[in-house]
XYZ file of C-alpha atoms in Angstrom:
268
model
C 107.784 120.936 96.268
C 104.371 119.269 96.226
C 103.872 116.940 99.163
C 101.598 113.955 98.639
C 100.366 111.771 101.485
C 97.152 110.029 100.477
C 94.523 107.964 102.226
C 92.759 104.926 100.803
C 89.555 106.780 99.981
C 91.332 109.426 97.891
C 93.413 106.877 95.995
C 90.460 104.662 95.153
C 88.386 107.646 93.993
C 91.218 108.906 91.753
C 92.893 105.613 90.861
C 92.383 105.860 87.101
C 94.006 109.311 87.018
C 97.272 108.047 88.555
C 100.288 106.919 86.503
C 100.091 103.236 85.622
C 102.908 102.199 87.961
C 101.101 103.867 90.882
C 97.832 102.176 89.974
C 99.578 98.813 89.846
C 101.441 99.374 93.117
C 98.300 100.304 95.031
C 96.116 97.524 93.591
C 98.866 94.976 94.283
C 99.119 96.221 97.850
C 95.352 96.118 98.414
C 95.157 92.597 96.979
C 98.012 91.457 99.226
C 97.021 92.986 102.543
C 93.260 92.458 102.211
C 93.216 89.160 100.331
C 89.943 87.251 100.455
C 91.544 84.358 102.301
C 92.760 86.679 105.095
C 96.245 85.165 104.984
C 98.418 88.290 105.283
C 100.422 87.792 108.509
C 100.372 91.305 109.977
C 96.911 91.599 111.495
C 97.319 95.254 112.635
C 98.385 96.247 109.090
C 95.300 94.569 107.628
C 93.113 96.339 110.206
C 94.822 99.622 109.378
C 94.068 99.168 105.689
C 90.429 98.225 106.189
C 89.893 101.061 108.692
C 91.625 103.652 106.474
C 94.287 104.329 109.107
C 97.113 103.755 106.613
C 98.576 106.551 104.517
C 100.411 106.262 101.202
C 103.092 108.076 99.244
C 104.362 107.442 95.736
C 108.060 108.215 95.302
C 110.214 108.200 92.157
C 113.318 106.155 91.358
C 114.886 105.404 94.775
C 118.394 105.922 93.364
C 117.729 109.614 92.724
C 118.455 112.266 95.322
C 115.257 114.154 94.473
C 113.261 111.042 95.374
C 114.775 110.991 98.857
C 114.033 114.693 99.197
C 110.411 113.902 98.365
C 110.416 111.081 100.903
C 111.711 113.484 103.564
C 108.897 115.943 102.880
C 106.252 113.210 102.879
C 107.516 111.738 106.150
C 107.602 115.172 107.733
C 104.001 115.831 106.682
C 102.902 112.388 107.813
C 104.622 112.648 111.197
C 102.969 115.976 111.939
C 99.461 114.536 111.532
C 99.843 110.770 112.081
C 98.150 110.681 115.499
C 94.882 111.793 113.919
C 94.783 108.841 111.481
C 94.138 106.028 113.961
C 96.037 103.600 116.164
C 97.000 101.277 113.298
C 98.471 103.936 111.045
C 101.560 103.421 108.886
C 103.076 105.427 106.048
C 103.295 103.010 103.128
C 105.844 104.229 100.588
C 105.801 102.865 97.041
C 108.960 103.542 95.031
C 108.962 103.564 91.246
C 111.141 100.556 90.437
C 112.317 100.743 86.795
C 112.847 97.701 84.585
C 116.636 97.749 84.905
C 116.282 97.295 88.657
C 113.647 94.587 88.245
C 115.868 92.759 85.755
C 119.202 92.920 87.560
C 118.892 93.692 91.262
C 119.447 90.957 93.833
C 118.444 91.000 97.498
C 121.876 92.373 98.456
C 121.473 95.260 95.985
C 118.127 96.247 97.442
C 119.563 95.963 100.938
C 122.427 98.308 100.074
C 120.017 100.722 98.425
C 117.671 100.621 101.424
C 120.423 101.742 103.800
C 121.606 104.341 101.312
C 118.104 105.827 101.345
C 118.032 105.945 105.153
C 121.499 107.509 105.262
C 120.460 110.247 102.859
C 117.167 110.702 104.707
C 118.698 111.051 108.168
C 121.151 113.642 106.898
C 118.251 115.697 105.548
C 116.734 115.764 109.031
C 116.505 119.338 110.302
C 115.898 118.362 113.941
C 118.265 116.876 116.484
C 118.011 113.192 117.339
C 115.481 112.722 120.176
C 117.210 112.619 123.546
C 115.216 109.557 124.661
C 116.488 107.404 121.770
C 120.103 106.142 121.709
C 122.138 107.220 118.693
C 124.059 103.937 118.564
C 122.140 101.382 116.443
C 123.731 98.563 118.435
C 121.814 99.693 121.510
C 118.640 97.667 122.059
C 116.547 100.836 122.404
C 117.776 102.423 119.169
C 115.167 103.254 116.538
C 115.350 105.231 113.309
C 114.179 108.786 113.953
C 113.140 111.598 111.663
C 111.862 115.074 112.484
C 111.876 114.160 116.172
C 109.786 110.977 115.795
C 111.022 107.366 116.189
C 109.863 104.884 113.557
C 110.015 101.168 112.855
C 110.610 100.475 109.162
C 110.070 97.272 107.226
C 111.167 96.875 103.635
C 109.781 94.626 100.896
C 111.305 94.016 97.467
C 110.413 92.305 94.183
C 113.172 89.702 94.660
C 112.189 88.260 98.023
C 110.721 84.851 97.229
C 111.015 82.489 100.214
C 110.165 85.226 102.702
C 106.872 86.073 101.011
C 105.934 88.511 103.788
C 108.805 90.715 102.558
C 107.908 90.447 98.866
C 106.219 93.175 96.857
C 106.037 94.144 93.198
C 107.971 97.394 93.774
C 110.431 98.531 96.410
C 108.198 99.276 99.401
C 108.800 100.742 102.841
C 106.258 100.544 105.648
C 107.164 103.315 108.126
C 105.433 102.872 111.487
C 105.476 105.427 114.324
C 106.841 103.914 117.520
C 103.777 105.056 119.476
C 101.483 102.605 117.644
C 103.266 99.838 119.547
C 102.375 101.269 122.968
C 99.647 98.642 123.333
C 101.315 96.022 121.149
C 104.363 94.900 123.101
C 105.555 92.170 125.409
C 104.276 94.053 128.474
C 100.603 93.707 127.526
C 98.395 90.633 127.220
C 97.060 91.999 123.933
C 100.583 92.492 122.615
C 101.647 88.958 123.520
C 98.506 87.551 121.894
C 99.065 89.546 118.688
C 102.727 88.517 118.562
C 101.823 84.840 118.845
C 99.157 85.191 116.165
C 101.456 87.051 113.755
C 104.254 84.505 114.212
C 101.819 81.664 113.479
C 100.579 83.415 110.355
C 104.123 84.137 109.144
C 104.978 80.459 109.511
C 102.009 79.606 107.284
C 102.592 82.454 104.825
C 106.334 82.213 104.203
C 108.244 79.301 102.733
C 110.958 79.669 105.356
C 110.821 79.882 109.172
C 110.581 83.297 110.806
C 113.865 85.212 110.813
C 115.812 84.819 114.090
C 116.359 88.610 114.247
C 112.633 89.271 114.812
C 112.273 90.231 118.468
C 110.464 92.737 120.680
C 111.674 96.317 120.795
C 113.635 96.957 123.988
C 114.765 93.378 124.606
C 118.477 93.422 125.343
C 119.219 90.966 122.526
C 116.988 92.795 120.045
C 118.373 95.114 117.379
C 115.795 97.089 115.438
C 118.068 97.805 112.484
C 118.444 94.090 111.774
C 114.671 93.776 111.458
C 114.191 96.603 108.959
C 115.520 94.687 105.962
C 115.365 90.911 106.340
C 117.286 88.638 104.010
C 115.514 85.965 101.987
C 117.229 83.382 104.176
C 118.382 83.496 107.794
C 121.472 85.574 107.097
C 122.049 88.464 109.483
C 124.448 91.386 108.789
C 127.290 91.800 111.240
C 127.480 95.604 111.070
C 124.829 98.274 110.859
C 125.202 100.410 107.689
C 123.363 103.362 109.251
C 125.402 106.569 109.300
C 124.178 109.928 110.565
C 126.648 112.775 110.191
C 127.301 115.311 112.872
C 125.241 118.481 112.477
C 128.184 120.546 111.251
C 129.235 117.982 108.643
C 125.782 117.189 107.328
C 126.009 117.564 103.572
C 124.537 115.484 100.761
C 127.067 113.331 98.978
C 126.538 110.733 96.267
C 128.573 108.282 98.334
C 125.308 107.513 100.140
C 123.638 106.534 96.878
C 125.949 103.864 95.426
C 123.800 103.378 92.313
C 123.283 107.094 91.648
C 126.072 107.415 89.068
C 125.799 103.953 87.543
C 126.510 104.618 83.833
C 124.586 101.520 82.833
C 121.394 102.658 84.535
C 118.463 104.130 82.708
C 115.042 105.199 83.903
C 111.731 104.248 82.395
């Protein structure tokens, strides 16, 4: 299987050779994160883009098992080399989002699909869960892990409207290694300053106040899984949909992809 993790320079040099949906996804992303007015709320993400610390992968229809297999390979490749990309690195994953999804999916559908993707992904993981990270998502130090690395994930969709900071033209995942937050946390003056700045910019950027689930990693009332996929209002799910099978029972089943066998679905 060909693994593709690109940097900004490569994409911009080869942009016209990419499929149209990939061209559109990248140009939309660049226009959003590096807008002339400098309004995008996440300052480290903007710095990562401008400094070429970010990396990018283009993945097929997110309802297909082969797409999640591709995601697993890309994340494995990225994780093995991420520390060489810079302190603001993130793996930005663009999913091909066909017209039937764009026409019919609601926020709840994308949310269900998001957790289905993570459930498939975690059960493709060939390494044990890191000992330092709790396996229970209701523990305040839990974080999604893959190939031995903990990650923070944020998801954006085409149907988020009020929460503009979680809107994008395709289904998008920003997968951030936990280590990039070593200097950006509540224990450092820089981290507290960045947090305050980002919260101010979110308030100006979105048409709704910041979600109450947004907190610092490690705070006892903070749950990372609730922050991965934010609703377009202040709704908060009561249960975490994350499910990692035991090693001996780890098999791929379509139950994790609820839209996989939808007879009304077509790809384009």
